[in-house]
């Protein structure tokens, strides 16, 4: 396996550190628009299999060319979701297999964004399904932690724990705090705004996909491992688009444990138009308000040392168990920031995202996971994934509710 | 009286429209950095006494020169408080009398902004008291509605209604709403942030002036004329610095009826650093986050047509009445936006600010109000002011509580 990791940000750099401990690949090139970032990611591990390169991820032709010249077999896309399509397209053109951790972006319905479905997450990628299948190439999309591990959990529950699945609810929450800041998100504020202010999508078997208002259906979910109750709300997320394609469920939702404070911040940014990416004129210059918000906050990738607490990703499934009786189970993965910082020098949120595509690549390299076309993680057998995750030193958990 | 109005924004333009109906002055020049704004203000009234000029209010020398060349007797400062000192200094140098509606800016204590007094509102102006008095020139500072009319109310209560004054609490609230916007402040957001996020100052007779945290001492005040209850919090404001200089009171506060929603918006802007005036780098440009916030919101001066409701300014006084018994009285002034738009084409908040310096100028022209040095409105006899305000068609009210 000759791997290209596109993007040497928090997630890409953590993936390098995780992969360096494994032997399943032969060569791995880390590419970034800012080649110094790629070099830094490579030099953080002492491993001759790694090299760095400069790459503009918005240029599909450049992605194709780099893949060809380096004879890349598999591309792991670890850049901002804005660049999913050029990396996906460039990898295909070069004949490589492809993995990402977020799907092509949605576009709300232009007139009635909260009533009608527009372009959904991943629509542009699934439109290419036949071409990928015909070329016998695998595009494994949404293969981070959420989407990713959360989808694997859903498939595992559907296969091994339930006779009949009613609700599949992804629930994400943490008790992470960052010392020394009044407000410091542990994940990209740009992406958080994008996820949280887009109309959330919900799936129901009898109705199909539909959109709701941002922050709809608030629910206090009691997270395990001492994290405790966190207010969760509907957020647009890939699992809702992926899971119904492979799993027979009555209803699929994604709720993000933003907590009250973060929800109020996002609502206020929206109310004031500060979430907008459309440039405004200020004095003699033009800027995107959302970029200004990001510039005022600390870079989450640099906050690992000041952060403490745990983050939990998981899938809450209800329905009838194998014995035919009602069952409600939460399958989850908890990561402690103190542990990821000590073991890998990566903060918990980016590390938890990065480990999953590395596990998936190892399963692909071993031939345990095979397939062609555009597939979600729930299209593949879940148990080998969960076992290998545990072998990596980061076990998952299960709780009956 | 030969008058110079510096600033043709919302307040300056409303002052032109109000003054044009009165005969107490001979000539009035309206000056602005943007001469087109000054010309627009002048052409909104058909009155040969008015003329326009270009002026950079940040340049004291330019203010002096314009006053001299136009033989100005009285300067009305109607620009942003950032420019108080150059206009004040320039007027003095030219031998003119001076009025403003906001005093020189405060500077929080550099190390302990919420524990220790720094430079207070008006400190820089009161430092010039002797020079103004010796030159027999009057600087009537804080002569808008708040400060201004609110100080006149305090003096009137102390003279005519109370034997002993305990608390003087300025309370400002409204039920103004702006149609068609999720969030649209009816007053400059830049100035509102400045007022509300600076440490609020409180006066107590036994303690002197001291600072508190922003939004301290929340209180729901029931405003008259159907406005009803509004949540008010301590805000840094001139009255607290002015009233104790002339009126014997145990405690003086200013509470602004921001309402819960506005308070949360301001807290969020502060938490994210978006209130800052210090420039941040965004892509290839540098901008002040507070300027970006202002650029994302509609210009309040343009909102009069879409606004409806009433705004109330007033002074709540407690103590012992002339009969020696406990008394609690709210003296207030309510303005309805529908009326100011119909009568003057100005929105209620700027109009309510503008009428007061015009009334004061008329009292000065008549010789009813005389004085030298740096004086607040409470230094002068209140009854003639209140009577003339009523004669202008905008009566005040009184309510026992």
Short mmCIF file of N, CA, C and O in Angstrom, two decimals, chain A residues 182-183 189 261 264-266 268-274 280-282 285-289 291-293 295-297, chain B residues 182-183 189 261 264-266 268-274 280-282 285-289 291-293 295-297:
data_model
loop_
_atom_site.label_atom_id
_atom_site.label_comp_id
_atom_site.label_asym_id
_atom_site.label_seq_id
_atom_site.Cartn_x
_atom_site.Cartn_y
_atom_site.Cartn_z
N UNK A 182 -11.76 32.32 27.86
CA UNK A 182 -13.19 32.41 28.18
C UNK A 182 -13.98 31.49 27.28
O UNK A 182 -15.00 30.94 27.68
N UNK A 183 -13.53 31.35 26.05
CA UNK A 183 -14.25 30.53 25.08
C UNK A 183 -13.24 30.00 24.08
O UNK A 183 -12.56 30.79 23.42
N UNK A 189 -13.95 26.13 14.44
CA UNK A 189 -15.20 26.89 14.55
C UNK A 189 -15.84 27.06 13.17
O UNK A 189 -17.06 27.08 13.04
N UNK A 261 -24.09 26.69 26.28
CA UNK A 261 -23.29 27.88 26.00
C UNK A 261 -22.93 27.97 24.52
O UNK A 261 -23.09 29.00 23.88
N UNK A 264 -25.88 28.88 22.34
CA UNK A 264 -26.19 30.31 22.39
C UNK A 264 -25.19 31.12 21.56
O UNK A 264 -25.56 32.08 20.89
N UNK A 265 -23.92 30.74 21.62
CA UNK A 265 -22.91 31.43 20.82
C UNK A 265 -23.24 31.31 19.33
O UNK A 265 -23.24 32.31 18.59
N UNK A 266 -23.57 30.11 18.90
CA UNK A 266 -23.86 29.90 17.47
C UNK A 266 -25.11 30.65 17.05
O UNK A 266 -25.15 31.26 15.97
N UNK A 268 -26.23 33.38 18.36
CA UNK A 268 -25.91 34.81 18.32
C UNK A 268 -25.12 35.15 17.07
O UNK A 268 -25.39 36.16 16.41
N UNK A 269 -24.14 34.34 16.73
CA UNK A 269 -23.36 34.58 15.51
C UNK A 269 -24.29 34.63 14.30
O UNK A 269 -24.15 35.50 13.43
N UNK A 270 -25.26 33.73 14.28
CA UNK A 270 -26.19 33.70 13.15
C UNK A 270 -27.07 34.94 13.14
O UNK A 270 -27.28 35.56 12.09
N UNK A 271 -27.57 35.31 14.30
CA UNK A 271 -28.46 36.47 14.41
C UNK A 271 -27.80 37.75 13.93
O UNK A 271 -28.43 38.62 13.34
N UNK A 272 -26.50 37.85 14.19
CA UNK A 272 -25.77 39.05 13.81
C UNK A 272 -25.15 38.95 12.40
O UNK A 272 -24.49 39.88 11.96
N UNK A 273 -25.36 37.82 11.75
CA UNK A 273 -24.79 37.65 10.41
C UNK A 273 -23.30 37.34 10.43
O UNK A 273 -22.64 37.38 9.40
N UNK A 274 -22.77 37.01 11.61
CA UNK A 274 -21.33 36.79 11.73
C UNK A 274 -20.94 35.37 11.32
O UNK A 274 -19.75 35.05 11.24
N UNK A 280 -17.98 41.14 3.63
CA UNK A 280 -18.54 42.47 3.89
C UNK A 280 -17.41 43.49 3.78
O UNK A 280 -16.24 43.16 3.97
N UNK A 281 -17.80 44.73 3.47
CA UNK A 281 -16.82 45.81 3.35
C UNK A 281 -16.63 46.45 4.72
O UNK A 281 -17.58 46.84 5.39
N UNK A 282 -15.38 46.55 5.17
CA UNK A 282 -15.06 47.16 6.46
C UNK A 282 -13.92 48.13 6.21
O UNK A 282 -12.81 47.71 5.91
N UNK A 285 -11.30 47.41 3.31
CA UNK A 285 -11.05 46.02 2.95
C UNK A 285 -12.34 45.20 2.95
O UNK A 285 -13.37 45.66 3.41
N UNK A 286 -12.25 43.99 2.40
CA UNK A 286 -13.39 43.08 2.40
C UNK A 286 -13.00 41.79 3.10
O UNK A 286 -11.93 41.22 2.82
N UNK A 287 -13.85 41.35 4.02
CA UNK A 287 -13.57 40.11 4.75
C UNK A 287 -14.86 39.30 4.92
O UNK A 287 -15.96 39.85 4.91
N UNK A 288 -14.68 38.00 5.09
CA UNK A 288 -15.79 37.11 5.41
C UNK A 288 -15.95 37.12 6.92
O UNK A 288 -15.00 36.83 7.66
N UNK A 289 -17.14 37.47 7.43
CA UNK A 289 -17.33 37.52 8.89
C UNK A 289 -16.95 36.21 9.58
O UNK A 289 -16.36 36.23 10.66
N UNK A 291 -14.66 34.12 8.80
CA UNK A 291 -13.19 34.07 8.91
C UNK A 291 -12.71 34.97 10.06
O UNK A 291 -11.72 34.65 10.72
N UNK A 292 -13.40 36.10 10.27
CA UNK A 292 -13.01 36.99 11.37
C UNK A 292 -13.27 36.31 12.71
O UNK A 292 -12.44 36.37 13.63
N UNK A 293 -14.41 35.63 12.83
CA UNK A 293 -14.70 34.89 14.06
C UNK A 293 -13.59 33.87 14.32
O UNK A 293 -13.06 33.78 15.44
N UNK A 295 -10.55 33.94 13.29
CA UNK A 295 -9.28 34.62 13.59
C UNK A 295 -9.24 35.15 15.02
O UNK A 295 -8.16 35.32 15.59
N UNK A 296 -10.39 35.41 15.61
CA UNK A 296 -10.44 35.92 16.98
C UNK A 296 -10.28 34.82 18.02
O UNK A 296 -10.02 35.10 19.18
N UNK A 297 -10.46 33.57 17.61
CA UNK A 297 -10.40 32.46 18.56
C UNK A 297 -9.07 31.73 18.41
O UNK A 297 -8.46 31.75 17.34
N UNK B 182 -33.58 40.06 12.09
CA UNK B 182 -33.52 39.19 13.26
C UNK B 182 -32.96 39.97 14.44
O UNK B 182 -33.34 39.77 15.59
N UNK B 183 -32.02 40.88 14.15
CA UNK B 183 -31.38 41.65 15.22
C UNK B 183 -30.93 42.97 14.61
O UNK B 183 -30.17 42.98 13.66
N UNK B 189 -24.03 50.26 17.36
CA UNK B 189 -23.53 49.07 18.07
C UNK B 189 -22.12 49.34 18.59
O UNK B 189 -21.72 48.85 19.65
N UNK B 261 -31.99 39.72 25.64
CA UNK B 261 -31.41 39.28 24.38
C UNK B 261 -30.15 40.09 24.06
O UNK B 261 -29.11 39.53 23.71
N UNK B 264 -27.20 39.18 26.25
CA UNK B 264 -26.55 37.93 25.83
C UNK B 264 -25.70 38.14 24.58
O UNK B 264 -24.62 37.58 24.46
N UNK B 265 -26.19 38.96 23.66
CA UNK B 265 -25.40 39.25 22.46
C UNK B 265 -24.09 39.92 22.84
O UNK B 265 -23.01 39.52 22.39
N UNK B 266 -24.15 40.91 23.71
CA UNK B 266 -22.92 41.63 24.10
C UNK B 266 -21.95 40.71 24.85
O UNK B 266 -20.75 40.75 24.61
N UNK B 268 -21.69 37.52 24.50
CA UNK B 268 -21.12 36.59 23.52
C UNK B 268 -20.04 37.27 22.69
O UNK B 268 -18.96 36.71 22.47
N UNK B 269 -20.31 38.50 22.24
CA UNK B 269 -19.30 39.22 21.46
C UNK B 269 -18.02 39.36 22.28
O UNK B 269 -16.91 39.18 21.76
N UNK B 270 -18.18 39.65 23.57
CA UNK B 270 -17.00 39.82 24.43
C UNK B 270 -16.25 38.49 24.60
O UNK B 270 -15.03 38.42 24.50
N UNK B 271 -17.02 37.43 24.83
CA UNK B 271 -16.43 36.12 25.06
C UNK B 271 -15.59 35.67 23.87
O UNK B 271 -14.55 35.02 24.03
N UNK B 272 -16.05 36.02 22.67
CA UNK B 272 -15.35 35.60 21.46
C UNK B 272 -14.30 36.62 21.00
O UNK B 272 -13.64 36.42 19.99
N UNK B 273 -14.17 37.71 21.75
CA UNK B 273 -13.19 38.73 21.36
C UNK B 273 -13.66 39.59 20.22
O UNK B 273 -12.89 40.35 19.64
N UNK B 274 -14.95 39.51 19.87
CA UNK B 274 -15.45 40.25 18.72
C UNK B 274 -15.79 41.70 19.07
O UNK B 274 -16.13 42.49 18.20
N UNK B 280 -7.20 42.29 13.88
CA UNK B 280 -6.72 40.92 13.72
C UNK B 280 -6.43 40.68 12.24
O UNK B 280 -6.99 41.34 11.37
N UNK B 281 -5.54 39.74 12.00
CA UNK B 281 -5.17 39.39 10.63
C UNK B 281 -6.13 38.33 10.11
O UNK B 281 -6.34 37.30 10.76
N UNK B 282 -6.74 38.58 8.96
CA UNK B 282 -7.69 37.63 8.35
C UNK B 282 -7.29 37.50 6.89
O UNK B 282 -7.45 38.45 6.12
N UNK B 285 -5.63 40.58 5.02
CA UNK B 285 -5.98 41.93 5.48
C UNK B 285 -6.04 41.98 7.01
O UNK B 285 -6.03 40.96 7.69
N UNK B 286 -6.10 43.22 7.54
CA UNK B 286 -6.25 43.41 8.97
C UNK B 286 -7.51 44.22 9.24
O UNK B 286 -7.74 45.25 8.61
N UNK B 287 -8.33 43.75 10.17
CA UNK B 287 -9.57 44.46 10.51
C UNK B 287 -9.79 44.43 12.02
O UNK B 287 -9.31 43.53 12.71
N UNK B 288 -10.54 45.42 12.49
CA UNK B 288 -10.97 45.45 13.88
C UNK B 288 -12.26 44.64 13.97
O UNK B 288 -13.23 44.91 13.26
N UNK B 289 -12.30 43.61 14.84
CA UNK B 289 -13.50 42.78 14.93
C UNK B 289 -14.76 43.61 15.21
O UNK B 289 -15.83 43.33 14.66
N UNK B 291 -15.47 46.58 14.24
CA UNK B 291 -15.91 47.20 12.98
C UNK B 291 -16.62 46.17 12.09
O UNK B 291 -17.55 46.51 11.35
N UNK B 292 -16.18 44.92 12.15
CA UNK B 292 -16.84 43.87 11.35
C UNK B 292 -18.25 43.62 11.87
O UNK B 292 -19.20 43.49 11.09
N UNK B 293 -18.41 43.60 13.19
CA UNK B 293 -19.74 43.43 13.78
C UNK B 293 -20.65 44.56 13.30
O UNK B 293 -21.78 44.32 12.85
N UNK B 295 -20.36 46.34 10.63
CA UNK B 295 -20.59 46.23 9.19
C UNK B 295 -21.63 45.16 8.86
O UNK B 295 -22.29 45.22 7.82
N UNK B 296 -21.79 44.17 9.74
CA UNK B 296 -22.77 43.09 9.48
C UNK B 296 -24.19 43.51 9.84
O UNK B 296 -25.15 42.85 9.44
N UNK B 297 -24.33 44.58 10.62
CA UNK B 297 -25.65 45.01 11.07
C UNK B 297 -26.12 46.22 10.26
O UNK B 297 -25.31 46.98 9.76
#
